Coordinates of C-alpha atoms and ligand atoms in Angstrom, one line a residue:
M1 CA 3.3 -6.3 -41.6
K2 CA 6.1 -5.7 -39.1
F3 CA 6.0 -6.3 -35.3
P4 CA 6.8 -3.4 -32.9
P5 CA 10.5 -2.9 -32.2
R6 CA 12.3 -4.6 -29.3
P7 CA 15.2 -3.1 -27.4
K8 CA 18.2 -5.6 -27.5
T9 CA 19.0 -5.2 -23.8
P10 CA 18.7 -8.6 -21.9
A11 CA 15.4 -9.1 -20.1
L12 CA 16.8 -9.2 -16.6
I13 CA 18.7 -5.9 -17.1
Q14 CA 15.5 -4.3 -18.5
K15 CA 13.5 -5.5 -15.5
F16 CA 16.0 -4.1 -13.0
Q17 CA 16.3 -0.7 -14.9
W18 CA 12.5 -0.5 -14.9
I19 CA 12.3 -1.2 -11.1
L20 CA 15.2 0.9 -10.0
D21 CA 15.3 3.7 -12.6
P22 CA 12.0 3.8 -14.5
I23 CA 12.5 7.3 -15.9
G24 CA 16.0 6.5 -17.2
Y25 CA 14.7 3.3 -18.8
L26 CA 11.7 5.0 -20.5
E27 CA 13.6 8.1 -21.7
G28 CA 16.4 5.9 -23.0
T29 CA 14.1 3.6 -24.9
H30 CA 11.9 6.4 -26.1
E31 CA 14.9 8.0 -27.8
R32 CA 15.4 5.0 -30.0
Y33 CA 11.8 4.0 -30.4
P34 CA 9.7 7.2 -30.1
D35 CA 6.1 5.9 -30.2
I36 CA 6.0 2.2 -29.5
F37 CA 8.3 -0.6 -28.3
V38 CA 8.2 -4.0 -26.7
A39 CA 9.5 -4.1 -23.1
K40 CA 10.7 -7.5 -21.8
D41 CA 8.8 -8.8 -18.8
I42 CA 8.8 -5.7 -16.5
G43 CA 6.4 -7.1 -14.0
F44 CA 3.3 -8.4 -15.9
G45 CA 4.7 -12.0 -16.3
Q46 CA 5.1 -11.5 -20.0
N47 CA 6.4 -9.0 -22.6
V48 CA 4.4 -5.8 -22.9
V49 CA 4.0 -3.4 -25.9
V50 CA 4.4 0.1 -24.5
V51 CA 2.8 2.9 -26.5
N52 CA 2.7 6.6 -26.0
H53 CA 1.3 8.0 -29.2
P54 CA -2.2 9.6 -28.7
Q55 CA -3.5 7.8 -31.8
A56 CA -2.5 4.4 -30.4
L57 CA -3.8 5.2 -27.0
Q58 CA -7.2 6.3 -28.5
Q59 CA -7.3 3.0 -30.4
I60 CA -6.7 0.9 -27.3
L61 CA -8.8 2.8 -24.9
T62 CA -11.8 3.3 -27.1
N63 CA -11.7 -0.4 -28.0
D64 CA -11.5 -1.7 -24.4
R65 CA -13.9 -4.7 -24.3
K66 CA -13.8 -5.0 -28.1
Q67 CA -10.3 -5.4 -29.6
F68 CA -8.8 -5.5 -26.1
S69 CA -9.7 -6.9 -22.7
S70 CA -8.2 -5.9 -19.4
P71 CA -7.8 -9.1 -17.5
G72 CA -7.4 -8.7 -13.8
K73 CA -4.6 -11.3 -13.7
T74 CA -2.3 -8.8 -15.4
N75 CA -2.6 -6.7 -12.2
K76 CA -1.4 -9.7 -10.2
L77 CA 1.5 -7.5 -8.9
L78 CA -1.0 -5.7 -6.6
E79 CA -2.8 -8.8 -5.4
P80 CA -0.8 -9.2 -2.1
L81 CA -2.0 -5.7 -1.2
I82 CA -5.6 -5.6 -2.4
G83 CA -6.7 -9.2 -2.6
D84 CA -8.2 -11.1 -5.6
Y85 CA -11.8 -9.8 -5.2
S86 CA -10.9 -6.2 -5.7
V87 CA -12.4 -4.3 -8.7
M88 CA -8.8 -4.2 -10.1
M89 CA -8.6 -8.0 -10.2
L90 CA -12.0 -8.6 -11.7
E91 CA -12.6 -8.8 -15.4
G92 CA -15.3 -8.9 -18.0
D93 CA -18.9 -8.7 -16.8
R94 CA -18.0 -9.0 -13.1
H95 CA -15.6 -6.1 -13.5
K96 CA -18.2 -3.9 -15.2
K97 CA -20.8 -4.7 -12.6
R98 CA -18.5 -4.0 -9.7
R99 CA -17.6 -0.6 -11.2
Q100 CA -21.2 0.3 -11.5
L101 CA -21.6 -0.5 -7.8
V102 CA -18.6 1.6 -6.7
M103 CA -18.7 4.5 -9.1
P104 CA -21.7 6.4 -7.8
S105 CA -19.9 7.0 -4.5
F106 CA -17.4 9.1 -6.3
H107 CA -19.7 11.5 -8.2
G108 CA -22.1 14.3 -7.9
E109 CA -23.7 15.2 -4.6
R110 CA -21.5 12.7 -2.7
M111 CA -18.4 14.6 -3.8
K112 CA -19.7 17.8 -2.4
A113 CA -20.2 16.2 1.0
Y114 CA -16.5 15.5 1.2
G115 CA -15.5 19.1 0.5
D116 CA -15.6 20.4 4.1
L117 CA -13.9 17.3 5.3
I118 CA -11.0 17.8 2.9
C119 CA -10.6 21.5 3.8
N120 CA -10.7 20.8 7.6
L121 CA -8.2 18.0 7.3
A122 CA -5.8 20.1 5.2
D123 CA -6.1 22.9 7.7
R124 CA -5.6 20.7 10.7
V125 CA -2.6 18.7 9.3
I126 CA -0.6 21.9 8.3
G127 CA -1.8 23.8 11.4
E128 CA -0.3 21.1 13.7
I129 CA 3.2 21.4 12.1
P130 CA 5.4 23.6 14.4
T131 CA 6.3 27.0 12.8
G132 CA 9.9 27.1 11.6
Q133 CA 10.5 23.3 11.9
P134 CA 11.3 21.6 8.6
F135 CA 8.8 18.9 7.5
L136 CA 8.3 16.8 4.4
A137 CA 5.3 17.9 2.3
R138 CA 4.9 14.3 1.1
D139 CA 4.3 13.2 4.7
A140 CA 1.9 16.0 5.3
T141 CA -0.1 15.4 2.1
Q142 CA -0.2 11.7 2.9
A143 CA -1.6 12.5 6.4
I144 CA -4.4 14.5 4.6
S145 CA -5.2 11.9 1.9
M146 CA -5.2 8.9 4.2
Q147 CA -7.6 10.6 6.6
V148 CA -9.8 11.5 3.7
I149 CA -10.1 7.9 2.7
L150 CA -10.5 6.7 6.4
Q151 CA -13.3 9.2 6.9
A152 CA -15.1 9.4 3.5
V153 CA -14.6 5.8 2.4
F154 CA -14.3 3.8 5.6
G155 CA -16.6 6.1 7.7
L156 CA -14.1 6.1 10.6
Y157 CA -13.6 9.4 12.3
E158 CA -11.9 9.1 15.6
G159 CA -11.1 6.5 18.2
K160 CA -8.7 3.6 18.7
R161 CA -9.5 1.7 15.4
Y162 CA -9.1 4.9 13.4
Q163 CA -5.7 5.6 15.0
K164 CA -4.5 2.1 14.6
L165 CA -5.4 1.8 11.0
K166 CA -3.8 5.2 10.3
A167 CA -0.5 3.9 11.7
L168 CA -0.7 0.5 10.0
F169 CA -1.4 1.9 6.5
S170 CA 1.4 4.4 6.9
S171 CA 3.8 1.6 7.9
V172 CA 2.8 -0.5 4.8
G173 CA 3.4 2.5 2.6
D174 CA 6.9 3.0 4.2
I175 CA 7.9 -0.5 3.3
F176 CA 7.6 0.1 -0.4
H177 CA 8.6 3.8 -0.5
S178 CA 12.1 3.2 -2.0
P179 CA 12.9 1.8 -5.4
V180 CA 15.0 -1.0 -3.8
N181 CA 12.2 -2.1 -1.5
S182 CA 9.7 -1.9 -4.5
I183 CA 11.6 -5.0 -5.8
F184 CA 9.5 -7.1 -3.5
L185 CA 6.4 -6.2 -5.4
F186 CA 7.9 -7.1 -8.8
I187 CA 9.7 -10.3 -8.0
P188 CA 7.3 -12.9 -6.5
F189 CA 10.2 -15.2 -5.6
L190 CA 11.3 -12.6 -3.0
Q191 CA 7.8 -12.6 -1.4
R192 CA 8.9 -14.9 1.5
D193 CA 8.2 -14.5 5.1
W194 CA 11.6 -14.7 6.7
G195 CA 10.5 -13.3 10.0
A196 CA 9.1 -10.0 11.4
W197 CA 12.3 -8.1 10.4
S198 CA 12.4 -9.1 6.8
P199 CA 10.5 -6.6 4.5
W200 CA 8.0 -9.2 3.3
G201 CA 7.6 -10.7 6.8
K202 CA 6.9 -7.2 8.2
F203 CA 4.4 -6.5 5.4
V204 CA 2.5 -9.8 6.0
R205 CA 2.2 -9.1 9.7
L206 CA 1.0 -5.5 9.1
R207 CA -1.6 -6.7 6.6
Q208 CA -2.9 -9.3 9.1
Q209 CA -3.4 -6.6 11.7
I210 CA -5.2 -4.4 9.1
D211 CA -7.4 -7.3 8.1
D212 CA -8.4 -8.0 11.7
L213 CA -9.4 -4.4 12.2
L214 CA -11.4 -4.2 8.9
Y215 CA -13.2 -7.5 9.5
T216 CA -14.2 -6.4 13.0
E217 CA -15.5 -3.1 11.6
I218 CA -17.5 -4.9 8.9
A219 CA -19.0 -7.3 11.5
E220 CA -20.0 -4.5 13.9
R221 CA -21.6 -2.6 11.0
R222 CA -23.5 -5.7 9.9
A223 CA -24.7 -6.2 13.5
N224 CA -25.8 -2.5 13.9
P225 CA -26.9 -1.2 10.5
D226 CA -27.3 2.6 10.4
R227 CA -29.1 4.0 7.4
D228 CA -28.0 7.6 8.1
R229 CA -24.3 6.9 7.4
T230 CA -23.0 8.5 4.2
D231 CA -19.6 6.8 3.9
I232 CA -18.7 4.6 1.0
L233 CA -18.4 1.4 3.0
S234 CA -22.0 1.8 4.2
M235 CA -23.0 2.3 0.6
L236 CA -21.2 -0.8 -0.6
M237 CA -22.7 -2.8 2.3
S238 CA -26.2 -1.9 1.3
A239 CA -25.6 -2.5 -2.5
R240 CA -27.1 -5.6 -4.1
D241 CA -26.2 -7.3 -7.4
E242 CA -28.8 -8.4 -9.9
E243 CA -29.5 -11.6 -8.0
G244 CA -30.1 -9.5 -4.8
R245 CA -26.8 -10.7 -3.3
P246 CA -24.7 -8.3 -1.1
L247 CA -20.9 -8.1 -1.2
S248 CA -19.2 -10.7 1.0
D249 CA -16.9 -9.7 3.9
K250 CA -13.9 -10.6 1.7
E251 CA -15.1 -8.5 -1.2
L252 CA -15.7 -5.6 1.1
R253 CA -12.2 -5.9 2.7
D254 CA -10.6 -6.1 -0.8
E255 CA -12.5 -3.1 -2.0
L256 CA -11.5 -1.1 1.1
M257 CA -7.8 -2.0 0.6
T258 CA -8.1 -1.0 -3.1
L259 CA -9.6 2.3 -2.4
M260 CA -7.1 3.1 0.4
F261 CA -4.0 2.2 -1.7
A262 CA -5.2 3.5 -5.1
G263 CA -6.6 6.6 -3.4
H264 CA -4.2 7.9 -0.8
E265 CA -0.7 7.3 -2.1
T266 CA -1.5 8.7 -5.5
T267 CA -3.3 11.8 -4.3
A268 CA -0.7 12.5 -1.6
T269 CA 2.1 12.4 -4.2
A270 CA 0.2 14.7 -6.6
M271 CA -0.4 17.3 -3.9
A272 CA 3.2 17.2 -2.8
W273 CA 4.3 17.9 -6.3
A274 CA 1.9 20.7 -6.6
L275 CA 3.2 22.3 -3.4
Y276 CA 6.8 21.8 -4.8
W277 CA 6.1 23.7 -8.1
I278 CA 4.0 26.4 -6.6
H279 CA 6.9 27.2 -4.2
T280 CA 9.6 26.8 -6.8
I281 CA 8.2 29.3 -9.3
P282 CA 7.2 32.7 -7.6
E283 CA 5.0 33.7 -10.6
V284 CA 2.8 30.5 -10.2
R285 CA 2.4 31.2 -6.5
Y286 CA 1.6 34.8 -7.1
K287 CA -1.1 34.1 -9.7
L288 CA -2.6 31.3 -7.6
L289 CA -2.9 33.6 -4.5
A290 CA -4.4 36.4 -6.6
E291 CA -7.0 34.0 -8.0
L292 CA -7.9 32.6 -4.6
D293 CA -8.2 36.2 -3.4
S294 CA -10.6 37.0 -6.2
L295 CA -13.2 34.7 -4.5
G296 CA -13.3 37.0 -1.5
D297 CA -15.0 35.6 1.5
S298 CA -17.1 33.1 -0.5
K299 CA -17.0 29.7 1.1
D300 CA -18.6 28.0 -1.9
L301 CA -16.3 25.0 -2.4
M302 CA -17.7 24.2 -5.8
S303 CA -16.7 27.7 -7.1
L304 CA -13.3 27.2 -5.6
A305 CA -12.9 23.9 -7.4
R306 CA -13.9 25.6 -10.7
L307 CA -11.2 28.2 -10.5
P308 CA -9.3 28.1 -13.8
Y309 CA -5.7 28.8 -12.7
L310 CA -6.0 26.4 -9.7
T311 CA -7.3 23.7 -12.0
A312 CA -4.5 24.4 -14.5
V313 CA -1.9 24.1 -11.7
C314 CA -3.3 20.7 -10.7
Q315 CA -3.5 19.6 -14.3
E316 CA 0.1 20.7 -15.1
T317 CA 1.3 19.0 -11.9
L318 CA -0.3 15.7 -13.1
R319 CA 1.1 16.3 -16.7
I320 CA 4.7 16.9 -15.7
H321 CA 4.7 14.3 -12.9
P322 CA 2.0 11.7 -13.7
V323 CA 1.8 9.6 -10.5
A324 CA 1.0 6.4 -12.5
I325 CA 3.7 5.5 -15.0
L326 CA 1.5 3.1 -17.1
T327 CA -2.1 2.4 -17.6
F328 CA -3.2 -1.0 -16.5
P329 CA -2.2 -3.5 -19.2
R330 CA -4.7 -4.5 -21.9
V331 CA -4.6 -7.7 -23.9
A332 CA -5.4 -7.9 -27.6
T333 CA -8.4 -10.3 -28.2
E334 CA -8.0 -10.3 -32.0
P335 CA -5.3 -9.3 -34.5
V336 CA -4.9 -5.5 -34.4
E337 CA -2.9 -3.0 -36.4
L338 CA -1.4 -0.4 -34.1
M339 CA 0.7 2.5 -35.5
G340 CA 1.4 0.3 -38.6
Y341 CA 2.6 -2.6 -36.5
Q342 CA 1.0 -6.0 -36.1
I343 CA -0.3 -7.0 -32.7
Q344 CA -1.1 -10.7 -32.3
P345 CA -4.1 -11.9 -30.2
G346 CA -2.9 -12.5 -26.6
T347 CA -0.3 -9.7 -26.7
T348 CA -0.2 -7.4 -23.6
V349 CA -0.3 -3.7 -24.4
A350 CA 0.0 -0.7 -21.9
G351 CA -0.3 3.0 -22.4
C352 CA 2.8 4.9 -21.1
I353 CA 1.3 7.9 -19.3
Y354 CA 4.7 9.3 -18.4
L355 CA 6.0 9.3 -22.0
T356 CA 2.8 10.7 -23.4
H357 CA 3.0 13.6 -21.1
Q358 CA 6.6 14.2 -22.1
R359 CA 6.0 14.3 -25.8
E360 CA 7.6 17.6 -27.1
D361 CA 5.1 17.6 -30.1
I362 CA 2.2 17.9 -27.6
Y363 CA 3.8 19.8 -24.7
R364 CA 6.4 22.3 -25.9
D365 CA 9.2 22.9 -23.4
R366 CA 8.1 19.7 -21.7
H367 CA 10.5 20.0 -18.8
Q368 CA 9.0 23.4 -17.8
F369 CA 6.1 23.7 -15.4
K370 CA 3.6 25.9 -17.3
P371 CA 0.0 25.8 -16.0
E372 CA -0.9 28.3 -18.8
R373 CA -0.7 25.6 -21.4
F374 CA -4.0 24.2 -19.9
L375 CA -5.6 27.6 -20.2
E376 CA -4.5 28.1 -23.8
K377 CA -5.4 24.7 -25.2
Q378 CA -7.7 21.8 -24.5
F379 CA -5.8 18.6 -24.7
S380 CA -7.5 15.4 -25.9
P381 CA -8.1 12.5 -23.4
Y382 CA -5.4 10.6 -25.2
E383 CA -2.8 13.5 -24.9
F384 CA -3.5 14.1 -21.2
I385 CA -4.2 10.8 -19.5
P386 CA -3.2 10.9 -15.8
F387 CA -6.2 8.8 -14.9
G388 CA -6.0 6.4 -17.8
G389 CA -9.2 5.8 -19.8
G390 CA -11.6 3.2 -21.2
A391 CA -12.9 0.3 -19.2
R392 CA -10.5 0.8 -16.3
R393 CA -10.4 4.6 -16.1
C394 CA -9.7 5.7 -12.6
I395 CA -12.7 5.4 -10.3
G396 CA -11.4 8.1 -8.0
E397 CA -10.6 10.8 -10.5
A398 CA -13.3 13.2 -9.4
L399 CA -12.3 12.8 -5.7
A400 CA -8.6 13.1 -6.5
M401 CA -9.0 16.4 -8.4
F402 CA -11.5 17.8 -5.9
E403 CA -9.2 16.9 -3.0
M404 CA -6.1 18.3 -4.7
K405 CA -7.8 21.6 -5.5
L406 CA -9.4 22.1 -2.1
A407 CA -6.4 21.0 -0.1
I408 CA -4.0 23.2 -2.1
A409 CA -6.4 26.2 -1.9
T410 CA -6.8 25.8 1.9
I411 CA -3.1 25.5 2.5
M412 CA -2.2 28.4 0.2
S413 CA -4.7 30.7 1.7
R414 CA -4.1 30.0 5.3
Y415 CA -0.3 29.3 5.6
Q416 CA 2.9 30.6 4.3
L417 CA 5.2 27.8 3.4
E418 CA 8.7 27.8 1.9
L419 CA 11.0 25.2 0.3
V420 CA 13.9 24.4 2.6
D421 CA 15.9 22.5 0.0
R422 CA 16.2 24.4 -3.3
R423 CA 17.7 21.5 -5.2
P424 CA 15.3 20.1 -7.9
E425 CA 13.2 17.1 -6.8
K426 CA 13.4 14.2 -9.2
P427 CA 10.6 11.6 -9.7
Q428 CA 11.6 8.3 -8.2
R429 CA 9.8 4.9 -7.9
R430 CA 7.6 4.5 -4.9
G431 CA 5.9 1.1 -5.2
V432 CA 4.1 1.2 -8.6
T433 CA 4.1 5.0 -8.7
L434 CA 6.5 7.9 -9.1
A435 CA 7.1 10.4 -6.2
P436 CA 9.5 13.2 -5.4
D437 CA 12.8 11.6 -4.4
R438 CA 13.4 13.8 -1.3
G439 CA 9.8 14.2 -0.3
V440 CA 9.7 18.1 -0.7
R441 CA 11.3 19.6 2.4
M442 CA 9.5 22.7 3.5
T443 CA 9.0 25.0 6.5
K444 CA 5.9 27.0 7.7
L445 CA 6.8 30.6 8.1
S446 CA 3.8 31.7 10.1
R447 CA 1.0 30.1 12.0
Q448 CA -2.2 31.9 11.5
S449 CA -5.1 31.5 14.0
Q450 CA -7.5 33.0 11.5
V451 CA -7.8 32.7 7.8
A452 CA -5.2 34.9 6.2
S453 CA -6.3 36.9 3.2
P454 CA -4.4 35.7 0.1
Q455 CA -4.1 39.4 -0.7
S456 CA -1.9 39.9 2.3
Q457 CA 0.3 37.0 1.2
V458 CA 0.5 38.4 -2.3
A459 CA 1.7 41.7 -0.7
I460 CA 4.3 39.8 1.3
I461 CA 5.7 38.1 -1.7
H462 CA 6.2 41.4 -3.6
Ligands
HEM1 C1 -4.0 11.8 -8.4 C2 -4.6 10.7 -8.0 C3 -4.8 9.5 -8.8 C4 -4.2 9.1 -10.0 C5 -3.1 9.8 -10.7 C6 -4.8 7.8 -10.4 C7 -4.5 7.1 -11.6 C8 -5.1 5.9 -12.0 C9 -4.8 5.2 -13.2 C10 -3.8 5.7 -14.2 C11 -5.6 4.1 -13.2 C12 -5.6 3.1 -14.3 C13 -6.5 3.5 -15.5 C14 -6.4 2.7 -16.7 O1 -5.7 1.6 -16.7 O2 -6.9 3.1 -17.7 C15 -6.4 4.1 -12.0 C16 -7.3 3.2 -11.7 C17 -8.0 3.1 -10.5 N1 -8.0 4.1 -9.5 FE1 -7.0 5.8 -9.5 N2 -5.8 7.5 -9.5 C18 -5.8 8.5 -8.5 C19 -6.6 8.5 -7.4 C20 -7.6 7.6 -7.1 C21 -8.5 7.7 -6.0 C22 -8.6 8.9 -5.0 C23 -9.2 6.5 -5.9 C24 -10.3 6.1 -5.0 C25 -10.4 6.4 -3.8 C26 -8.7 5.7 -7.1 C27 -9.2 4.4 -7.4 C28 -8.9 3.7 -8.5 C29 -9.4 2.4 -8.8 C30 -10.4 1.6 -7.9 C31 -8.9 2.0 -10.1 C32 -9.1 0.7 -10.8 C33 -10.3 0.8 -11.8 C34 -10.6 -0.5 -12.4 O3 -9.9 -1.5 -12.3 O4 -11.7 -0.5 -13.1 N3 -7.8 6.4 -7.7 N4 -6.1 5.3 -11.3

């Protein structure tokens, strides 16, 4: 049996293409090798078989923990940010147990409790932007998603520590916001502290300040336990493993860093893309406002989150611009046949979310933003995979979707926004994710002191 095809481009060139122009790299390689190819070391310390055919994805993700494992060490890239005790770094049984501990915080009743918080934050952030003054939607959505994590996960609402953490996390995000600076994550050799002005030196100092604040918060909570708190940190602090042991301070710190970075950068980017498309295609905006209007004065957030067109807009946003390019890597634990190719034990394999979502055979007119496709057809979990799947499926999926829907609905029904820059936004690397290259420049046309009826906005558009 044959091995998957390998592009001839030298390893170093592939790596730099992958870091600086991931879309160009993927589209170019996909043209020659449509379903599967071997990428030279692009950041996992070894070659990786990249697959985007739903059949192959199904085989990998349904056999997680059987034919494939997902060793934490393949996520080493993120270790400087999130530490080595994070759920993302654990493997095997320890990984499974940690997931069981963290998952309940992101489901059911708990999710409902975060609804008002999300709507209030979205309203406040956009409300504070001066009318007529251009702003970047990516900055605004980041302000929303970061505060959602600080409040819902960390349980911090106001005060000095809250403000300091907000500023520090935002500075860390800024370091890796461009493709060039993202190089520091991918090339460990460059991770040297050459003083406070060097990018890595700056990062290390910011991380130290964040750690100091997090450890102080944890110590204070341990000293003054409060059973009435509903935040995720409190839940993690009271959780016990099978031997009755609580999570250590380091484990708690690493989990907080993980949830902050996995949770706020991703959701912020997804919401910025949604605002971009809604304001690029008048018909999408019109349909969305009409649907929001159909709810009348109902404040039931769960009904809002179930609205079909709003849901389809969020899904199509994540389809056309999946924030994560690849799933986490998996490693074959036995000889496997994948799409007719032989995969040897020890081979690293990753699902390419971007290329799967760009397959013309699944998504006709793939470059067009068409929420209707999600109303007309149900895509399988291996055709639409913005949150990955299997043993490492995104823990925050429910929160991310809920937040996207509620924040977009709040912004659309209360404010009239407009794109300032009509040139198309292109996806560009931002750390390990893809984000709009110019950040989606917008202005707010009116500042409403009361909730505006979407009907009145619909009337204004037409
Ligand atoms: C639009 C927003 C988001 C997107 C697109 C996204 C995407 C992903 C993807 C693709 C994975 C890897 C799955 C795999 O390899 O199969 C993942 C894992 C993960 N995500 Fe998300 N995510 C988002 C939001 C969030 C939020 C809000 C949180 C938590 C607050 C979160 C926490 C995590 C964690 C902890 C993992 C690692 C799971 C593990 O190692 O077992 N994510 N996410």
